[in-house]
C-alpha cells in the first residue's frame, strides 16, 4: 500500500533558526497537503499543492511539491515559539477517497 | 458556528465494555473520517464515509463499527474495548477528501 514518510521525526531548533521537514511518498500523488498539530491539539489544515514543482508561501512558511509529485517539503524561516508543533504531510491514495498521513515531524523551539 | 465536535472529550472504560464515540459536524460535509493517533504511528484511518449510509474500512478497522444514518453524525463504536485501543481518536470531515477539518479529539483509556 501507499506509504508516506517524513524526515526528520524530531527537530529542535533555536528560536530564529530555520526549519525544514521533508515528505516522501512511495507513489505519485495527485496533490499533497500539510497539516499542523499543536501540542494537545488537533491537526489543522495549512495548505494544498497540486501542480508539479509548485511552490507556495504563507508568511514565513514555504511549501514545495516535487517535480515527480512524490515528495514535498515545508520550510520555516526564522522560527518563532508559535511554530511549535507536529507537521504532517498527507496525500490521497488511488481514487482520491482517503488520505495517507505522513509520520510527522515534531518541532521544538528553544527560546 | 460549532463546526465539528466530538464527545466525550475524555473517556475511561474497562476491557470488554462497549464504547461509542460521537462526532457531529454542522457544515453538511459529504465525507467524514475516524482516525486514531498513537505515539510512533501518526494518524491512522479507522473508517470513513462518503455520504449517509455509505461507509468503508480504513487500515485499522478491526474491533470498530461505524454508522452514518444522518449526514451530520458519524459515531464510532468499540464493540468490546481492548487495552490496545487506548488512543486519541479524531473525527474529521470535508467536502471532498482534499481538505479535512478535524474535531478536538477524544482521549480514550481502556483499563
CSV table of C-alpha atoms in Angstrom, one decimal:
chain,number,residue,atom,x,y,z
A,1,UNK,CA,0.0,0.0,0.0
A,2,UNK,CA,0.9,3.6,-0.2
A,3,UNK,CA,3.5,4.9,2.3
A,4,UNK,CA,4.3,8.4,3.2
A,5,UNK,CA,7.4,9.0,5.2
A,6,UNK,CA,8.7,12.2,6.8
A,7,UNK,CA,12.1,13.2,8.0
A,8,UNK,CA,13.2,14.2,10.5
A,9,UNK,CA,11.0,12.7,13.1
A,10,UNK,CA,12.0,15.3,15.6
A,11,UNK,CA,13.7,18.7,15.3
A,12,UNK,CA,14.9,21.0,18.0
A,13,UNK,CA,15.9,24.5,16.8
A,14,UNK,CA,16.9,27.7,18.5
A,15,UNK,CA,14.3,30.4,18.1
A,16,UNK,CA,15.2,32.4,14.9
A,17,UNK,CA,16.8,29.4,13.1
A,18,UNK,CA,15.3,27.9,10.0
A,19,UNK,CA,13.5,24.6,9.9
A,20,UNK,CA,12.7,22.1,7.1
A,21,UNK,CA,10.8,18.9,7.0
A,22,UNK,CA,10.7,16.5,4.1
A,23,UNK,CA,7.9,14.3,2.9
A,24,UNK,CA,8.3,11.3,0.6
A,25,UNK,CA,5.6,9.1,-0.9
A,26,UNK,CA,6.0,5.6,-2.4
A,27,UNK,CA,3.5,6.5,-5.1
A,28,UNK,CA,2.8,9.5,-7.3
A,29,UNK,CA,0.3,11.9,-5.7
A,30,UNK,CA,-2.4,14.0,-7.2
A,31,UNK,CA,-1.9,16.5,-4.5
A,32,UNK,CA,-0.1,17.0,-1.2
A,33,UNK,CA,-1.5,18.6,1.9
A,34,UNK,CA,0.2,19.9,5.0
A,35,UNK,CA,-1.3,20.0,8.5
A,36,UNK,CA,-0.1,21.4,11.8
A,37,UNK,CA,-0.9,20.0,15.2
A,38,UNK,CA,-0.1,22.0,18.3
A,39,UNK,CA,0.7,20.0,21.5
A,40,UNK,CA,-2.5,18.7,22.9
A,41,UNK,CA,-4.5,20.0,19.9
A,42,UNK,CA,-5.9,18.6,16.7
A,43,UNK,CA,-4.5,18.7,13.2
A,44,UNK,CA,-5.2,21.9,11.3
A,45,UNK,CA,-5.1,22.2,7.5
A,46,UNK,CA,-2.4,24.5,6.3
A,47,UNK,CA,-2.2,24.2,2.5
A,48,UNK,CA,-2.6,22.0,-0.5
A,49,UNK,CA,-0.3,21.7,-3.5
A,50,UNK,CA,-1.4,20.3,-6.8
A,51,UNK,CA,1.0,21.1,-9.6
A,52,UNK,CA,4.3,19.5,-10.3
A,53,UNK,CA,7.1,21.8,-9.0
A,54,UNK,CA,4.6,24.1,-7.3
A,55,UNK,CA,5.8,26.5,-4.6
A,56,UNK,CA,3.5,28.3,-2.2
A,57,UNK,CA,4.3,30.7,0.6
A,58,UNK,CA,2.4,31.6,3.7
A,59,UNK,CA,4.4,34.4,5.5
A,60,UNK,CA,7.5,32.6,6.9
A,61,UNK,CA,6.3,29.1,5.6
A,62,UNK,CA,7.3,27.9,2.1
A,63,UNK,CA,5.8,24.7,0.7
A,64,UNK,CA,7.1,22.9,-2.3
A,65,UNK,CA,5.8,20.0,-4.4
A,66,UNK,CA,8.4,17.9,-6.2
A,67,UNK,CA,8.6,17.7,-10.0
A,68,UNK,CA,7.7,14.0,-9.9
A,69,UNK,CA,4.9,14.6,-7.4
A,70,UNK,CA,6.3,12.1,-5.0
A,71,UNK,CA,7.9,14.4,-2.5
A,72,UNK,CA,7.3,17.7,-0.8
A,73,UNK,CA,8.9,20.0,1.7
A,74,UNK,CA,8.0,22.6,4.3
A,75,UNK,CA,10.5,25.3,5.2
A,76,UNK,CA,10.0,27.7,8.0
A,77,UNK,CA,12.2,30.8,8.1
A,78,UNK,CA,13.3,32.4,11.4
A,79,UNK,CA,11.2,30.1,13.6
A,80,UNK,CA,9.1,31.5,16.4
A,81,UNK,CA,7.7,29.9,19.5
A,82,UNK,CA,4.3,29.8,17.9
A,83,UNK,CA,5.7,27.4,15.3
A,84,UNK,CA,6.0,24.6,17.9
A,85,UNK,CA,4.0,21.5,17.0
A,86,UNK,CA,4.0,18.5,14.7
A,87,UNK,CA,3.8,19.0,11.0
A,88,UNK,CA,2.2,16.3,8.9
A,89,UNK,CA,2.0,15.9,5.2
A,90,UNK,CA,-0.8,13.9,3.6
A,91,UNK,CA,-1.5,12.5,0.2
A,92,UNK,CA,-4.6,10.9,-1.3
A,93,UNK,CA,-4.4,7.3,-2.4
A,94,UNK,CA,-5.7,6.0,-5.7
A,95,UNK,CA,-9.2,7.2,-6.3
A,96,UNK,CA,-8.7,10.2,-4.1
A,97,UNK,CA,-11.1,8.9,-1.4
A,98,UNK,CA,-8.6,8.5,1.5
A,99,UNK,CA,-5.6,10.4,2.7
A,100,UNK,CA,-2.5,8.7,3.9
A,101,UNK,CA,-0.8,10.8,6.5
A,102,UNK,CA,3.0,11.0,6.9
A,103,UNK,CA,4.7,10.1,10.1
A,104,UNK,CA,5.0,13.7,11.2
A,105,UNK,CA,7.9,16.0,12.2
A,106,UNK,CA,7.8,17.3,15.8
A,107,UNK,CA,9.3,20.8,16.0
A,108,UNK,CA,10.5,22.1,19.3
A,109,UNK,CA,11.8,25.7,19.7
A,110,UNK,CA,14.5,26.5,22.2
A,111,UNK,CA,13.9,30.1,23.3
B,1,UNK,CA,-20.7,28.1,14.3
B,2,UNK,CA,-19.7,24.9,16.1
B,3,UNK,CA,-18.0,23.2,13.1
B,4,UNK,CA,-17.1,19.7,14.1
B,5,UNK,CA,-17.5,18.5,17.7
B,6,UNK,CA,-16.6,15.2,19.4
B,7,UNK,CA,-18.0,13.8,22.7
B,8,UNK,CA,-16.9,12.8,25.2
B,9,UNK,CA,-13.6,14.5,25.2
B,10,UNK,CA,-12.2,12.1,27.7
B,11,UNK,CA,-13.3,8.5,28.5
B,12,UNK,CA,-12.1,5.8,30.8
B,13,UNK,CA,-13.5,2.4,30.3
B,14,UNK,CA,-12.7,-1.2,31.1
B,15,UNK,CA,-11.7,-4.1,28.9
B,16,UNK,CA,-14.7,-5.8,27.3
B,17,UNK,CA,-17.1,-2.9,27.5
B,18,UNK,CA,-18.8,-1.3,24.6
B,19,UNK,CA,-17.9,2.4,24.0
B,20,UNK,CA,-19.4,4.8,21.5
B,21,UNK,CA,-17.6,8.0,20.5
B,22,UNK,CA,-19.7,10.7,18.9
B,23,UNK,CA,-18.9,13.1,16.1
B,24,UNK,CA,-21.1,15.9,14.8
B,25,UNK,CA,-20.5,18.4,12.1
B,26,UNK,CA,-22.5,21.4,11.1
B,27,UNK,CA,-21.1,22.1,7.6
B,28,UNK,CA,-23.0,19.4,5.7
B,29,UNK,CA,-19.7,17.9,4.5
B,30,UNK,CA,-20.1,14.8,2.5
B,31,UNK,CA,-17.0,13.0,3.8
B,32,UNK,CA,-16.4,12.0,7.4
B,33,UNK,CA,-13.4,10.1,8.8
B,34,UNK,CA,-12.3,8.5,12.0
B,35,UNK,CA,-8.6,8.4,12.9
B,36,UNK,CA,-6.6,7.2,15.8
B,37,UNK,CA,-3.4,8.7,16.9
B,38,UNK,CA,-0.7,6.9,18.8
B,39,UNK,CA,2.9,7.7,19.6
B,40,UNK,CA,5.1,6.4,16.8
B,41,UNK,CA,2.2,5.8,14.4
B,42,UNK,CA,0.9,9.2,13.4
B,43,UNK,CA,-2.7,9.3,12.2
B,44,UNK,CA,-4.2,6.0,11.1
B,45,UNK,CA,-7.6,5.8,9.3
B,46,UNK,CA,-10.2,3.6,11.0
B,47,UNK,CA,-13.3,4.2,8.9
B,48,UNK,CA,-14.6,6.8,6.5
B,49,UNK,CA,-17.9,7.7,5.0
B,50,UNK,CA,-18.5,9.3,1.6
B,51,UNK,CA,-22.2,10.1,2.4
B,52,UNK,CA,-25.0,9.0,4.6
B,53,UNK,CA,-25.4,5.2,4.7
B,54,UNK,CA,-22.0,4.7,2.8
B,55,UNK,CA,-19.1,3.7,4.9
B,56,UNK,CA,-15.8,1.9,4.2
B,57,UNK,CA,-12.9,0.5,6.2
B,58,UNK,CA,-9.6,2.1,6.7
B,59,UNK,CA,-6.3,0.5,7.6
B,60,UNK,CA,-7.1,-0.3,11.3
B,61,UNK,CA,-10.8,-1.1,11.3
B,62,UNK,CA,-10.8,-4.4,13.3
B,63,UNK,CA,-12.7,-4.1,16.5
B,64,UNK,CA,-14.6,-0.9,15.4
B,65,UNK,CA,-18.0,-0.3,14.0
B,66,UNK,CA,-19.4,2.8,12.4
B,67,UNK,CA,-22.8,4.0,11.1
B,68,UNK,CA,-24.0,7.1,9.4
B,69,UNK,CA,-27.7,7.5,9.2
B,70,UNK,CA,-27.5,11.3,9.0
B,71,UNK,CA,-25.0,13.4,7.1
B,72,UNK,CA,-24.0,15.3,10.2
B,73,UNK,CA,-23.3,12.4,12.6
B,74,UNK,CA,-20.7,9.7,12.4
B,75,UNK,CA,-20.5,7.6,15.6
B,76,UNK,CA,-17.7,5.2,16.2
B,77,UNK,CA,-18.3,2.1,18.4
B,78,UNK,CA,-15.7,-0.1,20.0
B,79,UNK,CA,-17.7,-3.3,20.4
B,80,UNK,CA,-15.6,-4.9,23.1
B,81,UNK,CA,-12.8,-2.5,24.2
B,82,UNK,CA,-9.3,-3.8,24.5
B,83,UNK,CA,-6.2,-2.1,26.0
B,84,UNK,CA,-4.7,-1.7,22.6
B,85,UNK,CA,-7.5,0.6,21.7
B,86,UNK,CA,-6.3,3.2,24.2
B,87,UNK,CA,-5.6,6.1,22.0
B,88,UNK,CA,-6.6,9.6,20.9
B,89,UNK,CA,-9.4,9.5,18.4
B,90,UNK,CA,-10.0,12.2,15.9
B,91,UNK,CA,-13.0,12.7,13.7
B,92,UNK,CA,-12.7,14.8,10.6
B,93,UNK,CA,-14.9,16.0,7.8
B,94,UNK,CA,-14.6,17.6,4.4
B,95,UNK,CA,-16.5,18.4,1.2
B,96,UNK,CA,-14.0,16.3,-0.7
B,97,UNK,CA,-11.1,14.3,0.5
B,98,UNK,CA,-8.6,17.0,-0.3
B,99,UNK,CA,-9.1,19.2,2.8
B,100,UNK,CA,-10.1,17.7,6.1
B,101,UNK,CA,-11.3,19.6,9.2
B,102,UNK,CA,-10.6,17.8,12.4
B,103,UNK,CA,-12.5,17.7,15.6
B,104,UNK,CA,-10.9,18.3,19.0
B,105,UNK,CA,-10.4,14.6,19.7
B,106,UNK,CA,-11.4,12.1,22.3
B,107,UNK,CA,-8.8,10.7,24.6
B,108,UNK,CA,-9.8,7.1,25.4
B,109,UNK,CA,-8.2,5.0,28.1
B,110,UNK,CA,-9.1,1.3,28.3
B,111,UNK,CA,-8.1,-0.3,31.7
